Amino acid sequence: MQPTMTNKSRPGFWSGLALWKKILVGMVLGVAAGAIMGPDAEMLKPIGTLFINAIKMLIVPLVFCSLVVGVTSMQDTRKMGRIGVKAVLLYLGTTAIAISIGLGLATVLTPGEGLNMVVTDAVAVGKEAPTLVQTLLNMIPKNPVGALAAGNILQIIVFALGLGIALTLSGEKAEPAIKLFESLAEAMYKLTELVMKLAPYGVFGLMAWVAGKYGMDILLPLIKVIAVVYLGCLIHVLVFYTGLISTLGRLNPVRYMKGLLNPAAVAFTTTSSSGSLPATIKASREEMGVSKSISSFVLPLGATINMDGTALYQGVCALFIAQAFGIDLTFSDYLLIIMTSTLASIGTAGVPGAGLIMLSLVLTTVGLPLEGLAIVAGIDRILDMARTSVNVCGDLMVSILVAKSENELDESVYNSSSSEMESQPESTTETQTARI
Ligand code: ASP
């Protein structure tokens, strides 16, 4: 082997670039290559297929481990009893509404219509839609190992949730197993990180193929996807959250909107709910008047399991891909998407790009082609900015509602002008668990 030259190891332009920028470059170059090469660009497709296969490889172990860990990390929920139950119900309930908004908007605004892409993924063709009752009955795996081997996502989710609950209930004796799952989950996050390093190249290959085959017609639908996701996010926060604040909480929604500005701005720029946690906790305590005990329990829990923006995005993208490939989804497919995405949000880490991997899960569940994933991957960062902001606004909203219902909301702080609050000293952020 050649000895390495002792060049000062400054990262080169490419290796120093953030992953999302690389993906964007991959997308732009892919579109350009497709435009120049035309149908010949199909020869670049295998690079994309390699990436898609690597994602497929991740889905089962990643979802299984991260869901088990998601549930066991809720151990405190049991200790906190009523508060925990309220928070979890609000988190999951609002997530289901968010994905319904995403599905509704994408149905009406049809961002993927007219693309006429052709399914080359055998999984997606000739799929018989099961009835809803069948789907519900099939959710319980008769053989969990079989479910893992067959990649039956819904069954895997149900088993993982059950196992997580059982491990939590088993107390001390189950601790080694919990630790094992925690360390396996960490390894899977690492593997995901490694696979995502392939994303710029995979996106390049697939975009070249798509642009070569379908021409520049691909760009407008992508802009539409961005517009629909942003519109959905705005509706979810400005209509639904403020509606809950004024009806369930009987509080002034304008105050809530002022309070969310800081954490939402941090979320928008970092694209990480976990990384935004200090800002969310600060806003919740100092601007909204939520007690320390509620905010330091409900908000870290929310950063882990509450993903309304992510769910909304998954709804839009799933329908976009179905429309782009001309696949009709049945009513039970819609319910399946809502169910999968809501339950999967428990296992979605509050880190940049996690939602994209979970999208592959939703697509697999309803048999949609994963090629679609690489197409939206090019614009994922732009979508991540909006969805993470919504995730964080949802956490803040739930902390306010739970505090109010427990008489732990200082309404004089909530109602006071935010400019007074701005001059307050920094709060302690001992619960910060950022993992960006
Ligand atoms: N980035 C999001 C978050 O941290 C997760 C996602 O990718 O949707 O909340």
Coordinates of C-alpha atoms and ligand atoms in Angstrom, one line a residue:
M1 CA 0.0 0.0 0.0
Q2 CA 1.2 3.5 -0.8
P3 CA 2.0 5.5 2.3
T4 CA -0.5 8.3 2.6
M5 CA 0.9 11.7 1.9
T6 CA 0.9 14.0 4.9
N7 CA -1.2 16.6 3.2
K8 CA -2.8 18.8 5.8
S9 CA -6.1 16.8 6.0
R10 CA -8.5 19.6 5.2
P11 CA -11.8 18.1 4.0
G12 CA -12.2 18.5 0.2
F13 CA -15.1 20.5 -1.1
W14 CA -17.3 17.4 -1.6
S15 CA -16.5 15.6 1.7
G16 CA -16.9 18.9 3.7
L17 CA -20.4 19.4 2.3
A18 CA -23.4 18.6 4.5
L19 CA -25.3 15.5 3.5
W20 CA -28.5 17.4 2.5
K21 CA -26.5 19.7 0.2
K22 CA -24.8 16.7 -1.4
I23 CA -28.3 15.1 -2.0
L24 CA -29.5 18.4 -3.5
V25 CA -26.4 18.4 -5.8
G26 CA -27.1 14.8 -6.7
M27 CA -30.6 15.7 -7.6
V28 CA -29.6 18.7 -9.7
L29 CA -26.8 16.8 -11.5
G30 CA -29.2 13.8 -12.0
V31 CA -31.8 15.9 -13.6
A32 CA -29.2 17.5 -15.8
A33 CA -27.7 14.1 -16.8
G34 CA -31.2 12.9 -17.6
A35 CA -32.0 15.9 -19.7
I36 CA -28.8 15.5 -21.7
M37 CA -28.8 11.7 -22.0
G38 CA -32.5 11.2 -22.5
P39 CA -33.7 7.5 -22.3
D40 CA -30.0 6.4 -22.3
A41 CA -29.8 7.7 -18.7
E42 CA -31.4 4.4 -17.7
M43 CA -27.9 3.0 -17.6
L44 CA -27.4 5.1 -14.4
K45 CA -30.4 3.6 -12.7
P46 CA -28.5 0.7 -11.0
I47 CA -26.8 3.3 -8.8
G48 CA -30.2 4.3 -7.5
T49 CA -31.3 0.7 -7.2
L50 CA -28.3 0.0 -5.0
F51 CA -29.4 2.8 -2.7
I52 CA -33.0 1.6 -2.6
N53 CA -31.9 -2.0 -1.8
A54 CA -29.7 -0.7 1.0
I55 CA -32.7 1.2 2.5
K56 CA -34.8 -2.0 2.1
M57 CA -32.2 -3.8 4.1
L58 CA -32.6 -1.3 6.9
I59 CA -36.3 -1.2 7.3
V60 CA -37.1 -4.3 9.4
P61 CA -34.3 -4.2 11.9
L62 CA -34.4 -0.5 12.2
V63 CA -38.1 -0.3 12.8
F64 CA -38.1 -3.2 15.2
C65 CA -35.3 -2.0 17.4
S66 CA -36.3 1.6 17.4
L67 CA -39.9 0.9 18.2
V68 CA -39.0 -1.4 21.1
V69 CA -36.7 1.3 22.4
G70 CA -39.3 4.0 21.8
V71 CA -41.7 2.1 24.1
T72 CA -39.2 1.3 26.8
S73 CA -38.0 4.9 26.9
M74 CA -41.6 5.7 27.9
Q75 CA -40.9 3.9 31.3
D76 CA -41.4 7.2 33.0
T77 CA -44.8 7.5 31.4
R78 CA -46.0 4.8 33.7
K79 CA -44.5 6.5 36.7
M80 CA -46.2 9.7 35.7
G81 CA -49.5 7.8 35.3
R82 CA -52.3 10.2 34.3
I83 CA -50.1 12.9 32.9
G84 CA -48.2 10.3 30.7
V85 CA -51.4 8.8 29.4
K86 CA -52.8 12.3 28.6
A87 CA -49.6 13.3 26.8
V88 CA -49.3 10.0 24.8
L89 CA -53.0 10.1 23.7
L90 CA -52.7 13.8 22.6
Y91 CA -49.5 13.0 20.8
L92 CA -50.8 10.0 18.9
G93 CA -54.3 11.6 18.3
T94 CA -52.8 14.8 16.8
T95 CA -50.4 12.7 14.7
A96 CA -53.4 10.7 13.2
I97 CA -55.1 14.1 12.4
A98 CA -51.9 15.4 10.8
I99 CA -51.5 12.5 8.5
S100 CA -55.2 12.8 7.5
I101 CA -54.7 16.5 6.6
G102 CA -51.7 15.4 4.5
L103 CA -53.7 12.7 2.8
G104 CA -56.7 15.1 2.3
L105 CA -54.6 17.8 0.7
A106 CA -52.7 15.5 -1.5
T107 CA -56.0 14.0 -2.7
V108 CA -57.4 17.3 -3.6
L109 CA -54.3 19.0 -5.0
T110 CA -52.9 15.9 -6.7
P111 CA -49.2 16.8 -6.8
G112 CA -48.2 13.6 -8.6
E113 CA -50.8 13.6 -11.2
G114 CA -49.8 13.4 -14.8
L115 CA -46.4 12.0 -14.2
N116 CA -47.3 8.5 -15.5
M117 CA -44.3 6.8 -14.1
V118 CA -44.1 3.0 -14.5
V119 CA -43.7 0.6 -11.7
T120 CA -40.7 -1.6 -12.1
D121 CA -40.8 -2.8 -8.5
A122 CA -42.5 -6.2 -8.6
V123 CA -43.8 -5.8 -5.0
A124 CA -46.0 -3.0 -6.0
V125 CA -47.9 -4.6 -8.9
G126 CA -50.8 -6.9 -8.7
K127 CA -51.4 -6.1 -5.1
E128 CA -54.8 -7.3 -3.8
A129 CA -56.2 -4.8 -1.4
P130 CA -57.3 -6.6 1.8
T131 CA -60.5 -5.5 3.5
L132 CA -60.2 -3.4 6.6
V133 CA -61.3 -6.2 8.9
Q134 CA -58.7 -8.5 7.3
T135 CA -56.1 -5.8 7.8
L136 CA -57.0 -5.4 11.5
L137 CA -57.0 -9.2 12.1
N138 CA -53.7 -9.6 10.2
M139 CA -52.0 -7.0 12.4
I140 CA -51.4 -9.6 15.1
P141 CA -48.6 -11.9 13.9
K142 CA -49.2 -15.6 14.5
N143 CA -45.5 -16.0 14.2
P144 CA -43.4 -12.9 14.9
V145 CA -40.3 -14.4 13.5
G146 CA -42.2 -15.1 10.3
A147 CA -43.4 -11.5 10.3
L148 CA -39.9 -10.3 10.6
A149 CA -38.7 -12.6 7.8
A150 CA -41.5 -11.6 5.5
G151 CA -41.1 -7.9 6.3
N152 CA -44.8 -7.6 7.3
I153 CA -44.5 -4.1 8.7
L154 CA -47.8 -3.8 10.5
Q155 CA -47.2 -7.1 12.3
I156 CA -43.7 -6.1 13.2
I157 CA -44.9 -2.8 14.6
V158 CA -47.5 -4.6 16.8
F159 CA -45.0 -7.1 18.0
A160 CA -42.4 -4.5 18.8
L161 CA -44.9 -2.4 20.7
G162 CA -46.0 -5.5 22.7
L163 CA -42.5 -6.5 23.4
G164 CA -41.6 -3.0 24.4
I165 CA -44.5 -2.9 26.9
A166 CA -43.7 -6.3 28.3
L167 CA -40.0 -5.4 28.8
T168 CA -41.1 -2.2 30.6
L169 CA -43.5 -4.1 32.8
S170 CA -40.9 -6.8 33.6
G171 CA -38.8 -4.4 35.6
E172 CA -35.3 -5.2 36.7
K173 CA -35.1 -8.6 35.1
A174 CA -35.7 -7.2 31.7
E175 CA -33.0 -4.5 32.0
P176 CA -30.3 -6.5 30.1
A177 CA -32.7 -7.1 27.2
I178 CA -33.6 -3.4 27.2
K179 CA -30.0 -2.5 27.1
L180 CA -29.4 -5.0 24.2
F181 CA -32.2 -3.3 22.2
E182 CA -30.8 0.1 23.0
S183 CA -27.4 -0.8 21.7
L184 CA -28.9 -2.6 18.6
A185 CA -31.0 0.5 17.9
E186 CA -27.8 2.6 18.2
A187 CA -26.1 0.3 15.7
M188 CA -29.0 0.6 13.4
Y189 CA -29.0 4.4 13.5
K190 CA -25.3 4.2 12.7
L191 CA -26.0 1.8 9.8
T192 CA -28.7 4.2 8.6
E193 CA -26.2 7.0 8.7
L194 CA -23.8 5.0 6.6
V195 CA -26.5 4.0 4.1
M196 CA -27.6 7.6 3.9
K197 CA -24.1 8.5 2.7
L198 CA -25.1 6.7 -0.5
A199 CA -28.1 8.9 -0.9
P200 CA -26.5 11.6 -3.1
Y201 CA -25.4 9.0 -5.6
G202 CA -28.6 7.0 -5.4
V203 CA -30.6 10.2 -5.9
F204 CA -28.4 11.1 -8.8
G205 CA -28.9 7.7 -10.5
L206 CA -32.7 7.7 -10.0
M207 CA -33.2 11.3 -10.9
A208 CA -31.2 10.9 -14.1
W209 CA -33.3 7.9 -15.0
V210 CA -36.6 9.7 -14.2
A211 CA -35.6 12.9 -15.9
G212 CA -34.3 11.0 -18.9
K213 CA -37.5 9.0 -19.2
Y214 CA -40.1 11.6 -18.3
G215 CA -38.3 14.9 -19.2
M216 CA -38.5 18.0 -17.2
D217 CA -42.1 17.3 -16.3
I218 CA -40.8 15.9 -13.1
L219 CA -39.8 19.3 -11.7
L220 CA -43.2 20.9 -11.4
P221 CA -44.7 18.0 -9.3
L222 CA -41.8 18.3 -6.9
I223 CA -42.5 22.0 -6.4
K224 CA -46.1 21.0 -5.9
V225 CA -45.1 18.5 -3.2
I226 CA -43.2 21.2 -1.3
A227 CA -46.2 23.6 -1.6
V228 CA -48.6 21.0 -0.4
V229 CA -46.5 20.0 2.6
Y230 CA -46.0 23.6 3.6
L231 CA -49.7 24.4 3.2
G232 CA -50.6 21.3 5.3
C233 CA -48.1 22.3 8.0
L234 CA -49.5 25.8 8.2
I235 CA -53.1 24.5 8.4
H236 CA -52.1 22.0 11.1
V237 CA -50.5 24.7 13.3
L238 CA -52.6 27.7 12.5
V239 CA -56.0 26.0 12.5
F240 CA -55.8 22.8 14.4
Y241 CA -53.3 23.6 17.1
T242 CA -54.7 27.0 17.8
G243 CA -58.2 25.5 17.7
L244 CA -57.2 23.0 20.4
I245 CA -55.6 25.7 22.5
S246 CA -58.7 27.8 22.5
T247 CA -61.3 25.0 22.8
L248 CA -59.7 22.3 24.9
G249 CA -57.4 24.7 26.8
R250 CA -59.6 27.8 26.8
L251 CA -56.6 29.9 26.2
N252 CA -55.7 32.8 23.9
P253 CA -54.3 31.1 20.7
V254 CA -52.4 34.3 19.8
R255 CA -50.2 33.9 22.9
Y256 CA -49.4 30.3 21.8
M257 CA -48.4 31.5 18.4
K258 CA -46.1 34.1 19.8
G259 CA -44.5 31.5 22.1
L260 CA -43.9 29.0 19.3
L261 CA -41.8 31.4 17.2
N262 CA -38.5 30.8 18.9
P263 CA -38.6 27.0 19.0
A264 CA -40.1 26.8 15.6
A265 CA -37.3 28.9 14.2
V266 CA -34.7 26.6 15.9
A267 CA -36.5 23.5 14.5
F268 CA -36.7 25.0 11.0
T269 CA -33.0 25.6 10.9
T270 CA -31.7 22.5 12.7
T271 CA -34.3 20.1 11.4
S272 CA -34.1 18.2 14.7
S273 CA -36.8 18.1 17.4
S274 CA -34.2 16.7 19.8
G275 CA -31.8 19.5 19.0
S276 CA -34.6 22.0 19.5
L277 CA -35.5 20.7 22.9
P278 CA -33.7 23.4 24.9
A279 CA -35.6 26.1 23.0
T280 CA -38.9 24.3 23.3
I281 CA -38.4 23.8 27.1
K282 CA -37.5 27.5 27.5
A283 CA -40.5 28.7 25.5
S284 CA -42.8 26.3 27.4
R285 CA -41.7 27.4 30.8
E286 CA -40.8 31.1 30.4
E287 CA -43.3 32.2 27.8
M288 CA -46.2 29.8 28.2
G289 CA -46.0 29.3 32.0
V290 CA -45.9 25.5 31.9
S291 CA -44.6 24.1 35.2
K292 CA -41.1 22.6 35.3
S293 CA -42.3 19.2 36.2
I294 CA -44.7 19.0 33.2
S295 CA -42.4 20.6 30.7
S296 CA -39.4 18.4 31.6
F297 CA -41.5 15.3 31.3
V298 CA -43.8 16.0 28.4
L299 CA -41.4 17.8 26.1
P300 CA -38.6 15.2 25.9
L301 CA -41.3 12.6 25.5
G302 CA -42.7 14.6 22.6
A303 CA -39.4 15.1 20.9
T304 CA -39.1 11.3 20.8
I305 CA -42.6 10.2 20.0
N306 CA -44.5 13.1 18.6
M307 CA -44.1 13.6 14.9
D308 CA -47.1 15.4 13.5
G309 CA -45.2 17.2 10.8
T310 CA -43.4 14.0 9.8
A311 CA -46.8 12.1 9.6
L312 CA -48.3 14.9 7.5
Y313 CA -45.4 14.7 5.1
Q314 CA -45.6 11.0 4.9
G315 CA -49.3 11.3 3.9
V316 CA -48.5 13.8 1.2
C317 CA -45.5 11.8 -0.2
A318 CA -47.3 8.5 -0.1
L319 CA -50.1 9.9 -2.2
F320 CA -47.7 11.8 -4.4
I321 CA -45.9 8.6 -5.2
A322 CA -49.1 6.6 -5.7
Q323 CA -50.4 9.3 -8.1
A324 CA -47.0 9.5 -9.9
F325 CA -47.0 5.8 -10.5
G326 CA -50.8 5.7 -11.3
I327 CA -51.6 3.4 -8.4
D328 CA -55.1 3.7 -7.0
L329 CA -55.2 3.4 -3.2
T330 CA -58.3 2.0 -1.5
F331 CA -60.0 3.3 1.6
S332 CA -58.3 0.6 3.6
D333 CA -54.9 1.7 2.2
Y334 CA -55.6 5.2 3.5
L335 CA -56.4 3.8 7.0
L336 CA -53.3 1.6 6.8
I337 CA -51.2 4.7 6.0
I338 CA -52.7 6.5 9.0
M339 CA -52.2 3.6 11.3
T340 CA -48.6 2.8 10.2
S341 CA -47.5 6.3 10.2
T342 CA -49.0 7.1 13.7
L343 CA -47.5 4.0 15.3
A344 CA -44.2 4.4 13.5
S345 CA -43.9 8.0 14.8
I346 CA -43.1 6.4 18.2
G347 CA -39.9 4.9 16.7
T348 CA -38.9 7.9 14.6
A349 CA -35.9 9.7 16.1
G350 CA -36.1 13.5 16.3
V351 CA -33.1 13.9 14.1
P352 CA -32.6 15.3 10.6
G353 CA -33.9 13.1 7.8
A354 CA -35.4 10.4 10.1
G355 CA -38.8 10.9 8.4
L356 CA -37.5 9.8 5.0
I357 CA -36.5 6.4 6.3
M358 CA -39.9 6.0 8.0
L359 CA -41.5 7.0 4.7
S360 CA -40.0 3.8 3.2
L361 CA -41.9 1.9 5.9
V362 CA -45.2 3.5 5.0
L363 CA -44.6 2.9 1.3
T364 CA -43.7 -0.7 1.9
T365 CA -46.9 -1.3 4.0
V366 CA -49.2 -0.2 1.2
G367 CA -47.0 -1.7 -1.5
L368 CA -45.9 1.5 -3.2
P369 CA -42.7 1.5 -5.1
L370 CA -39.6 2.7 -3.2
E371 CA -38.2 4.4 -6.3
G372 CA -40.5 7.2 -5.3
L373 CA -38.5 7.6 -2.2
A374 CA -35.4 8.7 -4.1
I375 CA -37.4 11.2 -6.0
V376 CA -38.6 13.0 -2.9
A377 CA -35.2 12.5 -1.2
G378 CA -33.8 15.3 -3.4
I379 CA -36.1 17.8 -1.7
D380 CA -36.2 16.2 1.7
R381 CA -34.3 18.9 3.5
I382 CA -36.7 21.6 2.5
L383 CA -39.6 19.3 3.6
D384 CA -37.7 18.4 6.9
M385 CA -37.5 22.1 7.8
A386 CA -41.3 22.5 7.8
R387 CA -42.2 19.1 9.3
T388 CA -39.7 19.5 12.2
S389 CA -41.1 22.9 13.0
V390 CA -44.6 21.4 13.2
N391 CA -43.3 18.5 15.4
V392 CA -41.9 21.0 17.8
C393 CA -45.1 23.2 17.8
G394 CA -47.1 20.1 18.6
D395 CA -44.8 19.3 21.6
L396 CA -45.3 22.8 22.9
M397 CA -49.1 22.7 22.4
V398 CA -49.4 19.4 24.2
S399 CA -47.3 20.7 27.1
I400 CA -49.6 23.6 27.5
L401 CA -52.8 21.5 27.3
V402 CA -51.5 18.9 29.8
A403 CA -50.3 21.7 32.2
K404 CA -53.6 23.4 32.0
S405 CA -55.6 20.3 32.7
E406 CA -53.3 19.6 35.7
N407 CA -53.6 23.1 37.0
E408 CA -49.9 23.5 36.4
L409 CA -50.1 26.4 33.9
D410 CA -49.2 29.8 35.2
E411 CA -51.8 31.8 33.3
S412 CA -50.4 35.1 34.3
V413 CA -47.1 34.1 32.5
Y414 CA -49.1 32.7 29.6
N415 CA -51.1 35.9 29.2
S416 CA -48.2 38.3 29.7
S417 CA -46.6 40.1 26.8
S418 CA -43.8 38.0 25.2
S419 CA -41.6 41.1 25.1
E420 CA -41.4 41.1 28.9
M421 CA -40.4 37.5 28.7
E422 CA -37.6 38.1 26.2
S423 CA -35.5 39.8 28.9
Q424 CA -35.8 36.9 31.2
P425 CA -32.6 34.9 32.0
E426 CA -31.8 31.7 30.2
S427 CA -33.6 28.7 31.7
T428 CA -31.7 25.6 32.7
T429 CA -31.9 23.0 30.1
E430 CA -30.9 20.0 32.2
T431 CA -33.2 17.8 30.2
Q432 CA -31.4 18.5 27.0
T433 CA -30.9 15.3 25.1
A434 CA -29.8 16.6 21.7
R435 CA -28.5 14.0 19.4
I436 CA -28.0 15.6 16.0
Ligands
ASP1 N1 -36.3 15.9 11.5 C1 -37.5 15.5 12.1 C2 -37.5 15.8 13.6 O1 -36.4 15.9 14.1 C3 -37.8 14.0 11.9 C4 -38.1 13.8 10.5 O2 -37.1 13.6 9.7 O3 -39.2 13.9 10.1 O4 -38.5 16.0 14.2

